[in-house]
Amino acid sequence: MAAKSAKQGKRDQKAEVCGDDGKDVSMAAIASLLEEHRAALSADFKMTISTLEVKLDQIHATVTEHTSKIASLETYANSQEERTHALETTCAMLTESNAKLLSKVVDLESRSRRNNIRIIGLPESIEGPRPSVFFSELLAEVIGDEVLESPPECDRAHRSLSDKPKPGQRPRPVIVRLHKFQQKEKIIREARAKRGKLYYRGTPIAIYEDYAPEVLEERSKYRQVLSELYKLGLKPSLLFPARLTIVTKEGNRRRIASVAEAKDYIASLRSAED
């Protein structure tokens, strides 16, 4: 049945191009059909090309716009790079200048504290209403007549500027400004010689130089190193602001540039003892 349908379809197609008598149609009819197909194809191509031209125009406009924006961004990026370079240069100069100024400020503050000493361990309010007179007499009593011929002249004396401690808490340090630098040096030398042996009427005290916070921070880095050097029987000392000097057992003087170098030196001494 399917074969008969296929044969009938072929006959119908043949009838379209042939006459009733089965003969081929004329060349004019074929040419006419071809012309119709060509015109239809031409119209389709024109419509398609027109659509593509519109899309290409849109793409071209978009690319042109993006090109303009990219050029603008490149110009802006170049200007920002120049500004960033200028800012980095300025920042480097300001950093260097700030470091120099900070060093000068620390130096000036340290110079203003040259006549100061700190007394640690004295109970609160022991000084009474006349602290300058009290601490002058206290220093003469603690240091002794053999070092101080007379009570040192104190310009000012006060507790450190912090909240008053509650009962049972550690008392605030006392800051004393001496009138004469030479007397201050005598007191500090004696306090170092009697480290751990200074008492005021049964109360253990300690006397130190009064350093700026930045100097104190640098010196505190050597605290453990100094303790280990004392245990090894050496005589270390910190010169201002934080320069370590060691007097060896042979009496030689050695300068240490950093904490790391000091630790290496201690390690070498211990390995030599082993």
PDB file of C-alpha atoms in Angstrom:
ATOM      1  CA  MET A   1       0.000   0.000   0.000  1.00  0.00           C
ATOM      2  CA  ALA A   2       2.901   2.339   0.852  1.00  0.00           C
ATOM      3  CA  ALA A   3       4.558   1.560  -2.496  1.00  0.00           C
ATOM      4  CA  LYS A   4       1.410   2.548  -4.391  1.00  0.00           C
ATOM      5  CA  SER A   5       1.273   5.920  -2.475  1.00  0.00           C
ATOM      6  CA  ALA A   6       4.928   6.690  -3.355  1.00  0.00           C
ATOM      7  CA  LYS A   7       4.293   5.944  -7.064  1.00  0.00           C
ATOM      8  CA  GLN A   8       1.235   8.223  -7.042  1.00  0.00           C
ATOM      9  CA  GLY A   9       3.323  11.078  -5.494  1.00  0.00           C
ATOM     10  CA  LYS A  10       5.916  10.783  -8.237  1.00  0.00           C
ATOM     11  CA  ARG A  11       3.165  10.945 -10.888  1.00  0.00           C
ATOM     12  CA  ASP A  12       1.748  14.146  -9.307  1.00  0.00           C
ATOM     13  CA  GLN A  13       5.204  15.818  -9.327  1.00  0.00           C
ATOM     14  CA  LYS A  14       5.665  14.831 -12.966  1.00  0.00           C
ATOM     15  CA  ALA A  15       2.267  16.302 -13.830  1.00  0.00           C
ATOM     16  CA  GLU A  16       3.340  19.666 -12.445  1.00  0.00           C
ATOM     17  CA  VAL A  17       6.211  20.007 -14.922  1.00  0.00           C
ATOM     18  CA  CYS A  18       4.576  18.187 -17.814  1.00  0.00           C
ATOM     19  CA  GLY A  19       1.438  18.823 -19.846  1.00  0.00           C
ATOM     20  CA  ASP A  20      -1.673  16.662 -19.923  1.00  0.00           C
ATOM     21  CA  ASP A  21      -0.158  14.621 -22.669  1.00  0.00           C
ATOM     22  CA  GLY A  22       2.992  13.957 -20.608  1.00  0.00           C
ATOM     23  CA  LYS A  23       5.303  16.163 -22.667  1.00  0.00           C
ATOM     24  CA  ASP A  24       7.852  18.591 -21.023  1.00  0.00           C
ATOM     25  CA  VAL A  25       6.767  22.212 -20.495  1.00  0.00           C
ATOM     26  CA  SER A  26       8.468  24.939 -22.517  1.00  0.00           C
ATOM     27  CA  MET A  27      11.766  26.574 -21.541  1.00  0.00           C
ATOM     28  CA  ALA A  28       9.906  29.870 -20.993  1.00  0.00           C
ATOM     29  CA  ALA A  29       7.934  28.350 -18.126  1.00  0.00           C
ATOM     30  CA  ILE A  30      11.117  27.014 -16.529  1.00  0.00           C
ATOM     31  CA  ALA A  31      12.803  30.388 -16.933  1.00  0.00           C
ATOM     32  CA  SER A  32       9.810  32.050 -15.337  1.00  0.00           C
ATOM     33  CA  LEU A  33       9.976  29.709 -12.337  1.00  0.00           C
ATOM     34  CA  LEU A  34      13.724  30.304 -11.960  1.00  0.00           C
ATOM     35  CA  GLU A  35      13.198  34.063 -12.107  1.00  0.00           C
ATOM     36  CA  GLU A  36      10.586  33.832  -9.389  1.00  0.00           C
ATOM     37  CA  HIS A  37      12.965  31.783  -7.202  1.00  0.00           C
ATOM     38  CA  ARG A  38      15.819  34.236  -7.889  1.00  0.00           C
ATOM     39  CA  ALA A  39      13.650  37.217  -6.969  1.00  0.00           C
ATOM     40  CA  ALA A  40      12.524  35.516  -3.744  1.00  0.00           C
ATOM     41  CA  LEU A  41      16.113  34.634  -2.837  1.00  0.00           C
ATOM     42  CA  SER A  42      17.275  38.164  -3.672  1.00  0.00           C
ATOM     43  CA  ALA A  43      14.594  39.651  -1.439  1.00  0.00           C
ATOM     44  CA  ASP A  44      15.596  37.310   1.403  1.00  0.00           C
ATOM     45  CA  PHE A  45      19.275  38.188   0.985  1.00  0.00           C
ATOM     46  CA  LYS A  46      18.518  41.914   0.948  1.00  0.00           C
ATOM     47  CA  MET A  47      16.420  41.648   4.119  1.00  0.00           C
ATOM     48  CA  THR A  48      19.091  39.559   5.844  1.00  0.00           C
ATOM     49  CA  ILE A  49      21.903  41.918   4.786  1.00  0.00           C
ATOM     50  CA  SER A  50      19.859  44.934   5.870  1.00  0.00           C
ATOM     51  CA  THR A  51      19.346  43.352   9.297  1.00  0.00           C
ATOM     52  CA  LEU A  52      23.068  42.541   9.539  1.00  0.00           C
ATOM     53  CA  GLU A  53      23.975  46.091   8.541  1.00  0.00           C
ATOM     54  CA  VAL A  54      21.793  47.464  11.337  1.00  0.00           C
ATOM     55  CA  LYS A  55      23.390  45.119  13.861  1.00  0.00           C
ATOM     56  CA  LEU A  56      26.870  45.924  12.570  1.00  0.00           C
ATOM     57  CA  ASP A  57      26.123  49.652  12.943  1.00  0.00           C
ATOM     58  CA  GLN A  58      25.049  49.027  16.523  1.00  0.00           C
ATOM     59  CA  ILE A  59      28.171  46.974  17.205  1.00  0.00           C
ATOM     60  CA  HIS A  60      30.333  49.669  15.616  1.00  0.00           C
ATOM     61  CA  ALA A  61      28.713  52.348  17.790  1.00  0.00           C
ATOM     62  CA  THR A  62      29.226  50.212  20.896  1.00  0.00           C
ATOM     63  CA  VAL A  63      32.874  49.526  20.017  1.00  0.00           C
ATOM     64  CA  THR A  64      33.455  53.229  19.347  1.00  0.00           C
ATOM     65  CA  GLU A  65      31.887  54.117  22.694  1.00  0.00           C
ATOM     66  CA  HIS A  66      33.959  51.485  24.517  1.00  0.00           C
ATOM     67  CA  THR A  67      37.118  52.650  22.749  1.00  0.00           C
ATOM     68  CA  SER A  68      36.454  56.183  23.919  1.00  0.00           C
ATOM     69  CA  LYS A  69      35.832  55.007  27.478  1.00  0.00           C
ATOM     70  CA  ILE A  70      38.956  52.825  27.495  1.00  0.00           C
ATOM     71  CA  ALA A  71      41.044  55.732  26.224  1.00  0.00           C
ATOM     72  CA  SER A  72      39.559  57.909  28.977  1.00  0.00           C
ATOM     73  CA  LEU A  73      40.291  55.233  31.577  1.00  0.00           C
ATOM     74  CA  GLU A  74      43.871  54.872  30.354  1.00  0.00           C
ATOM     75  CA  THR A  75      44.356  58.634  30.592  1.00  0.00           C
ATOM     76  CA  TYR A  76      42.865  58.630  34.101  1.00  0.00           C
ATOM     77  CA  ALA A  77      45.001  55.644  35.109  1.00  0.00           C
ATOM     78  CA  ASN A  78      48.145  57.380  33.874  1.00  0.00           C
ATOM     79  CA  SER A  79      47.261  60.532  35.790  1.00  0.00           C
ATOM     80  CA  GLN A  80      46.544  58.471  38.916  1.00  0.00           C
ATOM     81  CA  GLU A  81      49.852  56.654  38.525  1.00  0.00           C
ATOM     82  CA  GLU A  82      51.660  59.994  38.361  1.00  0.00           C
ATOM     83  CA  ARG A  83      49.770  61.242  41.413  1.00  0.00           C
ATOM     84  CA  THR A  84      50.476  58.000  43.278  1.00  0.00           C
ATOM     85  CA  HIS A  85      54.176  58.252  42.464  1.00  0.00           C
ATOM     86  CA  ALA A  86      54.216  61.866  43.649  1.00  0.00           C
ATOM     87  CA  LEU A  87      52.365  60.898  46.846  1.00  0.00           C
ATOM     88  CA  GLU A  88      54.747  57.992  47.501  1.00  0.00           C
ATOM     89  CA  THR A  89      57.712  60.326  47.076  1.00  0.00           C
ATOM     90  CA  THR A  90      56.133  62.868  49.406  1.00  0.00           C
ATOM     91  CA  CYS A  91      55.209  60.162  51.904  1.00  0.00           C
ATOM     92  CA  ALA A  92      58.784  58.857  51.927  1.00  0.00           C
ATOM     93  CA  MET A  93      60.098  62.371  52.534  1.00  0.00           C
ATOM     94  CA  LEU A  94      57.557  62.963  55.313  1.00  0.00           C
ATOM     95  CA  THR A  95      58.383  59.601  56.897  1.00  0.00           C
ATOM     96  CA  GLU A  96      62.075  60.447  56.929  1.00  0.00           C
ATOM     97  CA  SER A  97      61.366  63.935  58.231  1.00  0.00           C
ATOM     98  CA  ASN A  98      59.022  62.570  60.897  1.00  0.00           C
ATOM     99  CA  ALA A  99      61.668  60.082  62.051  1.00  0.00           C
ATOM    100  CA  LYS A 100      64.202  62.889  62.384  1.00  0.00           C
ATOM    101  CA  LEU A 101      61.723  65.086  64.249  1.00  0.00           C
ATOM    102  CA  LEU A 102      60.762  62.209  66.556  1.00  0.00           C
ATOM    103  CA  SER A 103      64.432  61.583  67.275  1.00  0.00           C
ATOM    104  CA  LYS A 104      64.896  65.260  68.104  1.00  0.00           C
ATOM    105  CA  VAL A 105      61.809  65.322  70.313  1.00  0.00           C
ATOM    106  CA  VAL A 106      62.996  62.238  72.214  1.00  0.00           C
ATOM    107  CA  ASP A 107      66.420  63.823  72.579  1.00  0.00           C
ATOM    108  CA  LEU A 108      64.923  67.091  73.846  1.00  0.00           C
ATOM    109  CA  GLU A 109      62.649  65.266  76.285  1.00  0.00           C
ATOM    110  CA  SER A 110      65.568  63.182  77.505  1.00  0.00           C
ATOM    111  CA  ARG A 111      67.631  66.323  78.043  1.00  0.00           C
ATOM    112  CA  SER A 112      64.781  67.867  80.017  1.00  0.00           C
ATOM    113  CA  ARG A 113      64.830  64.768  82.263  1.00  0.00           C
ATOM    114  CA  ARG A 114      68.592  64.737  82.808  1.00  0.00           C
ATOM    115  CA  ASN A 115      68.276  66.004  86.380  1.00  0.00           C
ATOM    116  CA  ASN A 116      65.374  63.671  87.228  1.00  0.00           C
ATOM    117  CA  ILE A 117      65.395  60.460  89.251  1.00  0.00           C
ATOM    118  CA  ARG A 118      62.641  57.940  89.941  1.00  0.00           C
ATOM    119  CA  ILE A 119      62.163  56.416  93.367  1.00  0.00           C
ATOM    120  CA  ILE A 120      60.247  53.129  93.418  1.00  0.00           C
ATOM    121  CA  GLY A 121      58.596  51.470  96.403  1.00  0.00           C
ATOM    122  CA  LEU A 122      57.724  54.364  98.705  1.00  0.00           C
ATOM    123  CA  PRO A 123      54.236  54.121 100.261  1.00  0.00           C
ATOM    124  CA  GLU A 124      51.598  56.579  99.062  1.00  0.00           C
ATOM    125  CA  SER A 125      51.261  59.966 100.840  1.00  0.00           C
ATOM    126  CA  ILE A 126      54.425  59.417 102.863  1.00  0.00           C
ATOM    127  CA  GLU A 127      55.865  62.689 101.580  1.00  0.00           C
ATOM    128  CA  GLY A 128      53.354  64.944 103.312  1.00  0.00           C
ATOM    129  CA  PRO A 129      52.572  68.531 102.249  1.00  0.00           C
ATOM    130  CA  ARG A 130      56.195  69.455 101.367  1.00  0.00           C
ATOM    131  CA  PRO A 131      57.441  66.721  99.022  1.00  0.00           C
ATOM    132  CA  SER A 132      60.564  68.592  97.843  1.00  0.00           C
ATOM    133  CA  VAL A 133      61.902  68.961 101.380  1.00  0.00           C
ATOM    134  CA  PHE A 134      60.866  65.428 102.326  1.00  0.00           C
ATOM    135  CA  PHE A 135      62.623  63.743  99.398  1.00  0.00           C
ATOM    136  CA  SER A 136      65.720  65.891  99.839  1.00  0.00           C
ATOM    137  CA  GLU A 137      66.063  64.625 103.409  1.00  0.00           C
ATOM    138  CA  LEU A 138      65.157  61.074 102.308  1.00  0.00           C
ATOM    139  CA  LEU A 139      67.945  60.991  99.714  1.00  0.00           C
ATOM    140  CA  ALA A 140      70.485  62.283 102.212  1.00  0.00           C
ATOM    141  CA  GLU A 141      69.441  59.575 104.672  1.00  0.00           C
ATOM    142  CA  VAL A 142      69.357  56.711 102.137  1.00  0.00           C
ATOM    143  CA  ILE A 143      72.500  57.593 100.150  1.00  0.00           C
ATOM    144  CA  GLY A 144      74.545  58.627 103.164  1.00  0.00           C
ATOM    145  CA  ASP A 145      76.787  61.507 104.201  1.00  0.00           C
ATOM    146  CA  GLU A 146      79.868  59.933 102.617  1.00  0.00           C
ATOM    147  CA  VAL A 147      78.327  60.472  99.165  1.00  0.00           C
ATOM    148  CA  LEU A 148      76.195  63.582  99.737  1.00  0.00           C
ATOM    149  CA  GLU A 149      77.820  66.237 101.910  1.00  0.00           C
ATOM    150  CA  SER A 150      74.424  67.854 102.402  1.00  0.00           C
ATOM    151  CA  PRO A 151      70.799  67.133 101.479  1.00  0.00           C
ATOM    152  CA  PRO A 152      70.454  67.678  97.703  1.00  0.00           C
ATOM    153  CA  GLU A 153      68.442  70.637  96.506  1.00  0.00           C
ATOM    154  CA  CYS A 154      65.188  69.461  94.873  1.00  0.00           C
ATOM    155  CA  ASP A 155      63.427  71.746  92.409  1.00  0.00           C
ATOM    156  CA  ARG A 156      60.284  69.608  92.225  1.00  0.00           C
ATOM    157  CA  ALA A 157      58.990  66.270  93.435  1.00  0.00           C
ATOM    158  CA  HIS A 158      55.709  64.504  92.685  1.00  0.00           C
ATOM    159  CA  ARG A 159      54.159  61.113  92.073  1.00  0.00           C
ATOM    160  CA  SER A 160      53.789  59.823  88.506  1.00  0.00           C
ATOM    161  CA  LEU A 161      50.721  61.188  86.755  1.00  0.00           C
ATOM    162  CA  SER A 162      48.398  58.210  87.098  1.00  0.00           C
ATOM    163  CA  ASP A 163      45.394  57.312  89.229  1.00  0.00           C
ATOM    164  CA  LYS A 164      46.083  56.907  92.906  1.00  0.00           C
ATOM    165  CA  PRO A 165      46.293  53.170  93.653  1.00  0.00           C
ATOM    166  CA  LYS A 166      43.834  51.451  95.942  1.00  0.00           C
ATOM    167  CA  PRO A 167      44.944  49.949  99.266  1.00  0.00           C
ATOM    168  CA  GLY A 168      47.130  46.910  98.658  1.00  0.00           C
ATOM    169  CA  GLN A 169      48.147  47.994  95.163  1.00  0.00           C
ATOM    170  CA  ARG A 170      51.655  48.998  94.146  1.00  0.00           C
ATOM    171  CA  PRO A 171      52.443  52.639  94.998  1.00  0.00           C
ATOM    172  CA  ARG A 172      53.159  55.109  92.238  1.00  0.00           C
ATOM    173  CA  PRO A 173      56.795  56.006  91.459  1.00  0.00           C
ATOM    174  CA  VAL A 174      58.128  59.328  92.721  1.00  0.00           C
ATOM    175  CA  ILE A 175      59.787  61.689  90.236  1.00  0.00           C
ATOM    176  CA  VAL A 176      62.314  64.075  91.766  1.00  0.00           C
ATOM    177  CA  ARG A 177      64.037  66.864  89.835  1.00  0.00           C
ATOM    178  CA  LEU A 178      67.375  67.742  91.397  1.00  0.00           C
ATOM    179  CA  HIS A 179      68.830  71.201  91.007  1.00  0.00           C
ATOM    180  CA  LYS A 180      72.391  70.012  90.327  1.00  0.00           C
ATOM    181  CA  PHE A 181      73.221  67.379  87.743  1.00  0.00           C
ATOM    182  CA  GLN A 182      76.387  66.360  89.625  1.00  0.00           C
ATOM    183  CA  GLN A 183      74.351  65.419  92.700  1.00  0.00           C
ATOM    184  CA  LYS A 184      71.975  63.411  90.556  1.00  0.00           C
ATOM    185  CA  GLU A 185      74.925  61.482  89.072  1.00  0.00           C
ATOM    186  CA  LYS A 186      76.275  60.694  92.547  1.00  0.00           C
ATOM    187  CA  ILE A 187      72.881  59.391  93.657  1.00  0.00           C
ATOM    188  CA  ILE A 188      72.495  57.189  90.561  1.00  0.00           C
ATOM    189  CA  ARG A 189      76.008  55.730  90.905  1.00  0.00           C
ATOM    190  CA  GLU A 190      75.415  54.886  94.561  1.00  0.00           C
ATOM    191  CA  ALA A 191      71.989  53.425  93.804  1.00  0.00           C
ATOM    192  CA  ARG A 192      73.545  51.153  91.163  1.00  0.00           C
ATOM    193  CA  ALA A 193      76.258  50.056  93.556  1.00  0.00           C
ATOM    194  CA  LYS A 194      73.666  49.263  96.231  1.00  0.00           C
ATOM    195  CA  ARG A 195      71.119  47.710  93.896  1.00  0.00           C
ATOM    196  CA  GLY A 196      68.723  45.627  96.014  1.00  0.00           C
ATOM    197  CA  LYS A 197      70.192  47.022  99.250  1.00  0.00           C
ATOM    198  CA  LEU A 198      68.485  50.412  99.495  1.00  0.00           C
ATOM    199  CA  TYR A 199      65.995  50.836 102.355  1.00  0.00           C
ATOM    200  CA  TYR A 200      64.092  53.752 103.801  1.00  0.00           C
ATOM    201  CA  ARG A 201      63.159  53.005 107.396  1.00  0.00           C
ATOM    202  CA  GLY A 202      62.692  49.318 106.661  1.00  0.00           C
ATOM    203  CA  THR A 203      60.982  49.755 103.278  1.00  0.00           C
ATOM    204  CA  PRO A 204      62.980  48.485 100.281  1.00  0.00           C
ATOM    205  CA  ILE A 205      63.253  51.101  97.535  1.00  0.00           C
ATOM    206  CA  ALA A 206      64.994  51.476  94.189  1.00  0.00           C
ATOM    207  CA  ILE A 207      66.334  54.595  92.494  1.00  0.00           C
ATOM    208  CA  TYR A 208      66.616  54.881  88.720  1.00  0.00           C
ATOM    209  CA  GLU A 209      67.137  57.533  86.104  1.00  0.00           C
ATOM    210  CA  ASP A 210      64.013  59.068  84.611  1.00  0.00           C
ATOM    211  CA  TYR A 211      63.899  58.253  80.908  1.00  0.00           C
ATOM    212  CA  ALA A 212      61.496  59.212  78.133  1.00  0.00           C
ATOM    213  CA  PRO A 213      59.000  56.425  77.262  1.00  0.00           C
ATOM    214  CA  GLU A 214      60.684  55.721  73.912  1.00  0.00           C
ATOM    215  CA  VAL A 215      64.100  55.353  75.533  1.00  0.00           C
ATOM    216  CA  LEU A 216      62.646  53.230  78.323  1.00  0.00           C
ATOM    217  CA  GLU A 217      61.066  50.905  75.756  1.00  0.00           C
ATOM    218  CA  GLU A 218      64.397  50.409  73.973  1.00  0.00           C
ATOM    219  CA  ARG A 219      66.231  49.779  77.239  1.00  0.00           C
ATOM    220  CA  SER A 220      63.599  47.307  78.432  1.00  0.00           C
ATOM    221  CA  LYS A 221      64.530  44.992  75.532  1.00  0.00           C
ATOM    222  CA  TYR A 222      67.863  44.332  77.276  1.00  0.00           C
ATOM    223  CA  ARG A 223      66.309  43.398  80.624  1.00  0.00           C
ATOM    224  CA  GLN A 224      66.620  39.625  80.221  1.00  0.00           C
ATOM    225  CA  VAL A 225      70.056  39.921  78.619  1.00  0.00           C
ATOM    226  CA  LEU A 226      71.351  42.018  81.520  1.00  0.00           C
ATOM    227  CA  SER A 227      70.064  39.461  84.025  1.00  0.00           C
ATOM    228  CA  GLU A 228      71.851  36.621  82.227  1.00  0.00           C
ATOM    229  CA  LEU A 229      75.080  38.625  81.996  1.00  0.00           C
ATOM    230  CA  TYR A 230      74.999  39.309  85.757  1.00  0.00           C
ATOM    231  CA  LYS A 231      74.558  35.579  86.376  1.00  0.00           C
ATOM    232  CA  LEU A 232      77.659  34.901  84.284  1.00  0.00           C
ATOM    233  CA  GLY A 233      79.693  37.177  86.543  1.00  0.00           C
ATOM    234  CA  LEU A 234      80.049  40.017  84.024  1.00  0.00           C
ATOM    235  CA  LYS A 235      79.468  43.733  84.561  1.00  0.00           C
ATOM    236  CA  PRO A 236      77.016  44.993  81.915  1.00  0.00           C
ATOM    237  CA  SER A 237      75.812  48.572  81.666  1.00  0.00           C
ATOM    238  CA  LEU A 238      73.454  50.411  79.362  1.00  0.00           C
ATOM    239  CA  LEU A 239      74.728  53.696  78.047  1.00  0.00           C
ATOM    240  CA  PHE A 240      72.224  56.291  76.866  1.00  0.00           C
ATOM    241  CA  PRO A 241      69.960  55.701  75.072  1.00  0.00           C
ATOM    242  CA  ALA A 242      70.290  51.896  74.814  1.00  0.00           C
ATOM    243  CA  ARG A 243      73.878  50.878  74.094  1.00  0.00           C
ATOM    244  CA  LEU A 244      75.080  47.806  75.910  1.00  0.00           C
ATOM    245  CA  THR A 245      78.637  47.719  77.227  1.00  0.00           C
ATOM    246  CA  ILE A 246      80.123  44.684  78.964  1.00  0.00           C
ATOM    247  CA  VAL A 247      83.184  44.529  81.178  1.00  0.00           C
ATOM    248  CA  THR A 248      84.548  40.998  80.870  1.00  0.00           C
ATOM    249  CA  LYS A 249      86.178  39.000  83.641  1.00  0.00           C
ATOM    250  CA  GLU A 250      89.550  39.928  82.200  1.00  0.00           C
ATOM    251  CA  GLY A 251      88.714  43.613  82.530  1.00  0.00           C
ATOM    252  CA  ASN A 252      88.181  44.244  78.839  1.00  0.00           C
ATOM    253  CA  ARG A 253      85.316  46.396  77.621  1.00  0.00           C
ATOM    254  CA  ARG A 254      83.053  45.061  74.861  1.00  0.00           C
ATOM    255  CA  ARG A 255      80.279  46.960  73.102  1.00  0.00           C
ATOM    256  CA  ILE A 256      77.147  45.144  71.914  1.00  0.00           C
ATOM    257  CA  ALA A 257      75.085  46.652  69.087  1.00  0.00           C
ATOM    258  CA  SER A 258      71.817  44.715  69.528  1.00  0.00           C
ATOM    259  CA  VAL A 259      69.902  42.264  71.695  1.00  0.00           C
ATOM    260  CA  ALA A 260      70.492  39.496  69.142  1.00  0.00           C
ATOM    261  CA  GLU A 261      74.254  40.071  69.285  1.00  0.00           C
ATOM    262  CA  ALA A 262      74.118  40.005  73.084  1.00  0.00           C
ATOM    263  CA  LYS A 263      72.277  36.665  73.045  1.00  0.00           C
ATOM    264  CA  ASP A 264      74.862  35.226  70.646  1.00  0.00           C
ATOM    265  CA  TYR A 265      77.635  36.439  72.942  1.00  0.00           C
ATOM    266  CA  ILE A 266      75.982  34.809  75.967  1.00  0.00           C
ATOM    267  CA  ALA A 267      75.532  31.549  74.028  1.00  0.00           C
ATOM    268  CA  SER A 268      79.228  31.574  73.076  1.00  0.00           C
ATOM    269  CA  LEU A 269      80.237  32.112  76.715  1.00  0.00           C
ATOM    270  CA  ARG A 270      78.075  29.204  77.886  1.00  0.00           C
ATOM    271  CA  SER A 271      79.382  26.882  75.179  1.00  0.00           C
ATOM    272  CA  ALA A 272      82.937  27.798  76.168  1.00  0.00           C
ATOM    273  CA  GLU A 273      82.191  26.946  79.809  1.00  0.00           C
ATOM    274  CA  ASP A 274      80.760  23.556  78.771  1.00  0.00           C
TER     275      ASP A 274
END
